[in-house]
Short mmCIF file of C-alpha atoms in Angstrom, two decimals:
data_model
loop_
_atom_site.label_atom_id
_atom_site.label_comp_id
_atom_site.label_asym_id
_atom_site.label_seq_id
_atom_site.Cartn_x
_atom_site.Cartn_y
_atom_site.Cartn_z
CA UNK A 17 -8.48 11.62 32.52
CA UNK A 18 -7.48 14.60 30.57
CA UNK A 19 -6.10 13.28 27.33
CA UNK A 20 -2.57 14.54 26.13
CA UNK A 21 -1.21 14.18 22.57
CA UNK A 22 2.49 14.43 21.34
CA UNK A 23 4.42 14.40 18.16
CA UNK A 24 6.35 10.73 18.56
CA UNK A 25 10.24 10.81 18.41
CA UNK A 26 12.57 8.17 18.03
CA UNK A 27 12.29 6.99 21.32
CA UNK A 28 8.85 5.95 20.84
CA UNK A 29 9.59 3.23 18.17
CA UNK A 30 9.26 0.31 20.35
CA UNK A 31 6.05 1.54 21.84
CA UNK A 32 4.49 2.45 18.59
CA UNK A 33 5.61 -1.09 17.34
CA UNK A 34 3.71 -2.69 20.45
CA UNK A 35 0.64 -0.80 19.59
CA UNK A 36 0.35 -1.69 15.99
CA UNK A 37 0.74 -5.51 17.20
CA UNK A 38 -1.67 -5.70 19.97
CA UNK A 39 -4.40 -6.79 17.40
CA UNK A 40 -4.45 -8.48 14.48
CA UNK A 41 -7.31 -7.77 11.55
CA UNK A 42 -10.22 -10.44 11.82
CA UNK A 43 -11.01 -13.10 9.20
CA UNK A 44 -10.48 -16.59 8.22
CA UNK A 45 -6.57 -15.32 8.47
CA UNK A 46 -5.91 -12.97 11.22
CA UNK A 47 -3.08 -11.11 9.67
CA UNK A 48 -1.13 -8.18 11.19
CA UNK A 49 0.59 -5.31 8.92
CA UNK A 50 3.49 -4.19 11.43
CA UNK A 51 6.86 -2.12 11.15
CA UNK A 52 9.77 -4.18 12.51
CA UNK A 53 11.80 -3.65 13.96
CA UNK A 54 11.32 0.06 14.81
CA UNK A 55 8.11 1.39 14.10
CA UNK A 56 9.18 4.93 14.55
CA UNK A 57 12.41 4.23 11.96
CA UNK A 58 9.91 2.59 9.47
CA UNK A 59 7.89 5.86 8.88
CA UNK A 60 11.04 7.70 8.53
CA UNK A 61 11.92 5.72 5.70
CA UNK A 62 8.65 6.21 4.00
CA UNK A 63 8.90 8.60 0.58
CA UNK A 64 7.67 12.18 1.06
CA UNK A 65 7.48 13.89 4.60
CA UNK A 66 6.26 11.84 7.77
CA UNK A 67 4.47 12.94 10.76
CA UNK A 68 4.04 9.95 13.82
CA UNK A 69 1.59 10.83 16.49
CA UNK A 70 1.23 8.88 19.90
CA UNK A 71 -1.65 9.18 22.38
CA UNK A 72 -0.77 8.54 26.21
CA UNK A 73 -2.85 8.20 29.15
CA UNK A 74 -0.30 9.52 31.91
CA UNK A 75 3.00 7.83 30.94
CA UNK A 76 1.46 5.00 29.19
CA UNK A 77 1.35 5.00 25.34
CA UNK A 78 -2.36 3.78 24.15
CA UNK A 79 -2.63 5.01 20.54
CA UNK A 80 -0.78 5.82 17.28
CA UNK A 81 -1.23 7.30 13.99
CA UNK A 82 0.62 8.96 11.30
CA UNK A 83 0.62 11.30 8.39
CA UNK A 84 2.63 11.00 4.93
CA UNK A 85 2.75 13.64 2.59
CA UNK A 86 3.90 13.07 -0.79
CA UNK A 87 3.43 14.71 -4.57
CA UNK A 88 0.84 12.97 -6.16
CA UNK A 89 -0.70 13.43 -9.64
CA UNK A 90 -4.74 14.43 -9.56
CA UNK A 91 -5.91 15.56 -12.94
CA UNK A 92 -2.85 15.84 -14.51
CA UNK A 93 -0.92 18.33 -12.27
CA UNK A 94 1.11 17.62 -9.10
CA UNK A 95 -0.68 17.96 -6.15
CA UNK A 96 0.14 17.21 -2.37
CA UNK A 97 -1.89 14.23 -0.64
CA UNK A 98 -1.48 13.17 2.83
CA UNK A 99 -1.99 9.81 3.59
CA UNK A 100 -3.36 9.08 7.02
CA UNK A 101 -2.28 5.52 8.07
CA UNK A 102 -1.22 3.28 11.46
CA UNK A 103 -4.23 4.51 13.13
CA UNK A 104 -4.56 2.32 16.21
CA UNK A 105 -5.20 1.80 19.69
CA UNK A 106 -3.80 -0.36 22.12
CA UNK A 107 -6.24 -3.38 22.24
CA UNK A 108 -4.97 -4.05 25.85
CA UNK A 109 -6.24 -0.81 26.93
CA UNK A 110 -9.76 -0.17 28.29
CA UNK A 111 -9.83 3.61 28.88
CA UNK A 112 -11.14 6.41 27.12
CA UNK A 113 -8.28 8.35 26.28
CA UNK A 114 -7.85 7.99 22.37
CA UNK A 115 -7.48 10.85 19.51
CA UNK A 116 -9.80 13.52 20.15
CA UNK A 117 -10.34 17.38 18.41
CA UNK A 118 -6.98 18.56 19.38
CA UNK A 119 -5.21 15.41 17.47
CA UNK A 120 -7.64 15.82 14.18
CA UNK A 121 -6.28 19.62 14.20
CA UNK A 122 -2.80 18.35 14.05
CA UNK A 123 -3.62 16.36 10.98
CA UNK A 124 -4.96 19.49 8.93
CA UNK A 125 -2.45 21.36 6.64
CA UNK A 126 -3.20 24.53 4.45
CA UNK A 127 -0.57 22.95 1.56
CA UNK A 128 -2.25 19.45 1.43
CA UNK A 129 -5.00 19.08 -1.41
CA UNK A 130 -6.18 15.98 -0.43
CA UNK A 131 -6.26 13.68 2.46
CA UNK A 132 -6.90 9.92 2.40
CA UNK A 133 -7.03 6.94 4.37
CA UNK A 134 -7.38 2.77 3.90
CA UNK A 135 -8.87 0.55 6.40
CA UNK A 136 -8.78 -3.09 5.93
CA UNK A 137 -12.36 -4.31 5.53
CA UNK A 138 -12.69 -5.93 8.90
CA UNK A 139 -11.36 -3.27 10.70
CA UNK A 140 -14.58 -1.45 11.85
CA UNK A 141 -12.66 0.02 15.25
CA UNK A 142 -10.26 2.30 13.12
CA UNK A 143 -13.46 3.73 11.16
CA UNK A 144 -15.38 4.24 14.19
CA UNK A 145 -12.31 6.19 15.57
CA UNK A 146 -12.81 8.28 13.14
CA UNK A 147 -16.79 8.55 12.77
CA UNK A 148 -16.60 9.62 16.29
CA UNK A 149 -15.74 13.06 15.23
CA UNK A 150 -17.55 14.07 12.23
CA UNK A 151 -18.29 17.63 13.33
CA UNK A 152 -14.44 17.96 12.77
CA UNK A 153 -13.95 15.57 9.77
CA UNK A 154 -15.76 13.77 7.02
CA UNK A 155 -15.01 10.37 5.87
CA UNK A 156 -16.26 9.78 1.96
CA UNK A 157 -15.74 6.12 0.59
CA UNK A 158 -13.68 6.45 -2.43
CA UNK A 159 -13.16 3.12 -3.83
CA UNK A 160 -12.47 -0.65 -2.87
CA UNK A 161 -9.10 -2.10 -3.02
CA UNK A 162 -7.51 -5.27 -2.80
CA UNK A 163 -4.10 -6.82 -1.92
CA UNK A 164 -3.32 -9.77 -3.86
CA UNK A 165 -0.89 -12.67 -2.50
CA UNK A 166 0.12 -14.59 -5.60
CA UNK A 167 2.47 -17.41 -6.34
CA UNK A 168 4.76 -16.85 -9.35
CA UNK A 169 3.53 -20.02 -10.76
CA UNK A 170 0.22 -18.82 -11.52
CA UNK A 171 -0.78 -19.08 -15.27
CA UNK A 172 -1.49 -15.99 -17.47
CA UNK A 173 -2.81 -16.00 -20.76
CA UNK A 174 -0.86 -13.32 -22.46
CA UNK A 175 -0.89 -12.89 -26.73
CA UNK A 176 2.01 -13.32 -28.22
CA UNK A 177 3.88 -10.23 -29.62
CA UNK A 178 7.58 -9.36 -31.00
CA UNK A 179 8.23 -7.50 -27.72
CA UNK A 180 11.68 -7.09 -25.36
CA UNK A 181 11.36 -7.99 -21.78
CA UNK A 182 14.38 -7.23 -19.68
CA UNK A 183 15.44 -6.04 -16.65
CA UNK A 184 16.37 -2.23 -16.10
CA UNK A 185 19.87 -0.72 -15.74
CA UNK A 186 21.37 2.43 -14.45
CA UNK A 187 21.17 3.67 -18.26
CA UNK A 188 17.73 3.45 -18.40
CA UNK A 189 17.23 5.34 -15.57
CA UNK A 190 16.12 8.77 -17.38
CA UNK A 191 13.90 6.99 -19.60
CA UNK A 192 12.36 4.91 -16.97
CA UNK A 193 11.53 7.80 -14.81
CA UNK A 194 10.16 9.98 -18.02
CA UNK A 195 7.86 6.82 -18.87
CA UNK A 196 6.65 6.68 -15.11
CA UNK A 197 5.64 10.15 -15.36
CA UNK A 198 4.25 10.36 -18.61
CA UNK A 199 1.91 7.29 -17.81
CA UNK A 200 1.56 8.03 -13.92
CA UNK A 201 0.33 11.34 -15.08
CA UNK A 202 -2.67 9.75 -16.60
CA UNK A 203 -3.89 8.41 -13.36
CA UNK A 204 -4.89 10.01 -10.41
CA UNK A 205 -2.91 9.61 -7.11
CA UNK A 206 0.43 8.10 -9.18
CA UNK A 207 3.26 9.56 -7.27
CA UNK A 208 5.30 12.04 -9.03
CA UNK A 209 8.68 10.69 -9.31
CA UNK A 210 11.66 13.31 -9.58
CA UNK A 211 14.43 10.72 -8.77
CA UNK A 212 13.88 7.12 -7.78
CA UNK A 213 16.25 7.80 -4.81
CA UNK A 214 13.11 9.15 -2.64
CA UNK A 215 11.96 5.55 -2.46
CA UNK A 216 13.82 3.44 -0.15
CA UNK A 217 15.67 0.69 -0.88
CA UNK A 218 14.67 1.16 -4.68
CA UNK A 219 17.12 1.18 -7.70
CA UNK A 220 16.70 1.26 -11.54
CA UNK A 221 17.69 -2.65 -11.36
CA UNK A 222 14.64 -2.99 -9.61
CA UNK A 223 12.70 -2.29 -12.22
CA UNK A 224 11.60 -4.54 -15.45
CA UNK A 225 10.71 -3.31 -18.81
CA UNK A 226 8.96 -4.40 -21.73
CA UNK A 227 9.84 -2.64 -24.85
CA UNK A 228 8.27 -2.37 -28.38
CA UNK A 229 11.94 -1.26 -30.08
CA UNK A 230 13.35 1.55 -28.07
CA UNK A 231 10.31 2.34 -26.85
CA UNK A 232 9.00 1.22 -23.00
CA UNK A 233 5.35 0.24 -23.18
CA UNK A 234 5.11 -1.25 -19.60
CA UNK A 235 7.38 -1.30 -16.27
CA UNK A 236 7.40 -2.19 -12.85
CA UNK A 237 9.57 -2.80 -9.97
CA UNK A 238 10.45 -5.80 -7.56
CA UNK A 239 10.23 -3.47 -4.43
CA UNK A 240 11.65 -5.56 -1.37
CA UNK A 241 10.31 -3.50 1.57
CA UNK A 242 10.27 -6.40 4.37
CA UNK A 243 13.22 -4.88 5.95
CA UNK A 244 10.83 -2.19 7.80
CA UNK A 245 7.66 -3.43 6.80
CA UNK A 246 6.02 -6.82 7.15
CA UNK A 247 2.87 -8.98 7.16
CA UNK A 248 2.25 -11.37 9.83
CA UNK A 249 -0.11 -14.23 10.06
CA UNK A 250 -1.32 -14.49 13.29
CA UNK A 251 -3.49 -17.06 12.93
CA UNK A 252 -5.59 -19.38 10.48
CA UNK A 253 -9.47 -20.08 11.74
CA UNK A 254 -11.99 -21.85 9.71
CA UNK A 255 -11.47 -22.91 5.91
CA UNK A 256 -8.22 -21.45 6.28
CA UNK A 257 -7.08 -23.75 8.78
CA UNK A 258 -7.99 -26.79 6.81
CA UNK A 259 -6.32 -25.05 3.86
CA UNK A 260 -3.04 -24.55 5.82
CA UNK A 261 -3.10 -28.31 6.57
CA UNK A 262 -3.77 -28.86 2.57
CA UNK A 263 -0.83 -26.86 1.49
CA UNK A 264 0.47 -29.35 -1.75
CA UNK A 265 -3.12 -29.24 -2.78
CA UNK A 266 -3.08 -25.58 -2.83
CA UNK A 267 0.68 -25.30 -4.71
CA UNK A 268 -0.89 -28.12 -7.10
CA UNK A 269 -4.03 -25.59 -7.62
CA UNK A 270 -1.19 -22.79 -8.20
CA UNK A 271 -2.30 -20.88 -5.17
CA UNK A 272 0.50 -19.90 -2.72
CA UNK A 273 1.95 -22.31 -0.04
CA UNK A 274 0.58 -20.79 3.56
CA UNK A 275 2.85 -19.43 5.42
CA UNK A 276 3.66 -20.72 9.18
CA UNK A 277 1.92 -18.72 11.91
CA UNK A 278 3.83 -15.68 13.41
CA UNK A 279 6.54 -15.61 10.84
CA UNK A 280 6.89 -12.53 8.51
CA UNK A 281 6.30 -13.30 4.85
CA UNK A 282 8.96 -13.17 2.52
CA UNK A 283 8.00 -11.19 -0.95
CA UNK A 284 8.66 -8.62 -3.01
CA UNK A 285 6.22 -5.79 -4.03
CA UNK A 286 5.04 -5.62 -7.81
CA UNK A 287 5.27 -1.83 -7.73
CA UNK A 288 4.51 0.93 -9.91
CA UNK A 289 3.10 -1.41 -12.79
CA UNK A 290 1.99 0.85 -15.65
CA UNK A 291 1.56 -0.18 -18.85
CA UNK A 292 0.94 2.48 -22.23
CA UNK A 293 -2.73 3.60 -22.52
CA UNK A 294 -3.77 0.75 -19.87
CA UNK A 295 -2.97 -1.74 -22.45
CA UNK A 296 -4.30 -5.24 -21.39
CA UNK A 297 -2.48 -6.84 -23.58
CA UNK A 298 0.76 -5.09 -22.43
CA UNK A 299 -0.48 -6.01 -18.74
CA UNK A 300 -1.15 -9.58 -19.40
CA UNK A 301 2.47 -9.86 -21.35
CA UNK A 302 4.41 -8.26 -18.64
CA UNK A 303 2.59 -10.24 -16.13
CA UNK A 304 3.29 -13.24 -17.83
CA UNK A 305 7.13 -12.56 -17.95
CA UNK A 306 7.61 -10.86 -14.81
CA UNK A 307 6.44 -13.89 -12.89
CA UNK A 308 8.98 -15.95 -14.25
CA UNK A 309 11.49 -13.26 -12.48
CA UNK A 310 9.92 -13.53 -9.41
CA UNK A 311 9.89 -17.42 -8.91
CA UNK A 312 13.74 -17.43 -9.03
CA UNK A 313 14.12 -16.11 -5.82
CA UNK A 314 10.46 -16.30 -4.07
CA UNK A 315 7.53 -18.41 -3.54
CA UNK A 316 4.96 -15.33 -3.74
CA UNK A 317 4.74 -11.68 -4.65
CA UNK A 318 2.17 -8.83 -3.88
CA UNK A 319 0.48 -6.41 -5.74
CA UNK A 320 -2.54 -4.25 -5.03
CA UNK A 321 -4.97 -2.36 -7.21
CA UNK A 322 -8.20 -0.60 -6.79
CA UNK A 323 -11.81 -1.47 -8.23
CA UNK A 324 -11.54 1.14 -10.49
CA UNK A 325 -7.98 0.09 -11.94
CA UNK A 326 -8.44 -1.40 -15.63
CA UNK A 327 -6.22 -4.57 -14.39
CA UNK A 328 -8.33 -5.46 -11.63
CA UNK A 329 -10.89 -7.80 -13.49
CA UNK A 330 -7.87 -9.79 -14.61
CA UNK A 331 -6.35 -10.08 -11.28
CA UNK A 332 -9.84 -10.86 -9.68
CA UNK A 333 -9.79 -14.29 -12.25
CA UNK A 334 -6.44 -15.61 -10.63
CA UNK A 335 -5.74 -17.69 -7.84
CA UNK A 336 -4.62 -15.73 -4.92
CA UNK A 337 -4.98 -15.25 -1.34
CA UNK A 338 -6.34 -11.57 -1.11
CA UNK A 339 -7.50 -9.04 1.08
CA UNK A 340 -10.36 -5.99 1.36
CA UNK A 341 -9.55 -2.81 1.87
CA UNK A 342 -11.64 0.71 1.52
CA UNK A 343 -10.55 3.93 0.87
CA UNK A 344 -11.73 6.92 2.19
CA UNK A 345 -11.10 10.28 1.43
CA UNK A 346 -10.60 13.01 4.43
CA UNK A 347 -12.01 16.30 4.66
CA UNK A 348 -11.96 18.90 7.09
CA UNK A 349 -15.14 21.02 7.19
CA UNK A 350 -14.07 23.25 9.57
CA UNK A 351 -10.83 24.66 7.64
CA UNK A 352 -12.83 26.01 4.69
CA UNK A 353 -9.85 24.48 2.78
CA UNK A 354 -10.83 23.70 -0.92
CA UNK A 355 -9.88 20.11 -1.62
CA UNK A 356 -9.11 18.02 -4.72
CA UNK A 357 -10.69 14.94 -5.31
CA UNK A 358 -8.94 11.82 -7.87
CA UNK A 359 -11.57 9.93 -10.02
CA UNK A 360 -11.77 6.56 -8.68
CA UNK A 361 -12.45 5.02 -12.34
CA UNK A 362 -8.43 6.25 -13.12
CA UNK A 363 -7.11 6.36 -9.83
CA UNK A 364 -3.93 4.26 -9.07
CA UNK A 365 -3.05 3.63 -5.43
CA UNK A 366 0.17 1.88 -5.09
CA UNK A 367 0.04 -0.66 -2.63
CA UNK A 368 4.03 -0.24 -1.70
CA UNK A 369 3.22 3.47 -0.43
CA UNK A 370 -0.07 2.30 1.56
#
């Protein structure tokens, strides 16, 4: 049957959601990353410019993908990056229609400097879908990435300093945005932030500040995105099935209490976490303070870091449930376009934007 590709519209939201939830990531925790209640509207809430694609076999929707274009820093300069995400084929579809040459050509734009995607380590199907078209695109591994689900009761070794930790308010907005761009510019792939309003459901009051006198030395937001993006555990297997029964023991060891199956996790993202000059000292102090704020309302929080991030070794030593992802650069060799490439050792891929 001939393939046919269409730009998705608002009327496709339920079908897109059905495809996204047709299969879970494999492993001891079968996890679905989904966009309830309407996948199309969820993508439209993303910062930047979103385009959503749908693949059909006749009238049946059998595949989906999205492209989100944002301004980010690469080499200290503002550039455009396109994040290719949500690439999914309906797990119940056994036909041959998928995403082919025409779809790939539609992704390429002359005004984009860098394309990338993230693939859960166990999701070999998504990678194979791209690799079938090597003549049309190249996928180059950039870095490993980990998403950590942590308890706010986790113990953090932090030095004692005469610093001020407090919640931001509207009067801090200008200074906060200045800090985020000054420090974010030092890290490739950090978003260019002109206004906080470009990020759905994020305000100045969602940020917390660590100050040395009047100077911001660290900042991060508790960004609640579960209204339109969720993690849902479909099933526990192997050792995690036993761990689910042993929740009281996990709690005593300062791990999260493993959530019920088929229920969305309730958590905030610890997002846009920057420290002046990548200070490990400020990172530890801020994390030890913010976890107390999180504990007032939540039993868990989520933070994600790529392997080159200076704080990656710190989080690796803390008790958590973590999920590994691979980040790939995408290039279209036939386009003749010159691409920017971020430095993996100085990159910051914000989990709330993946």
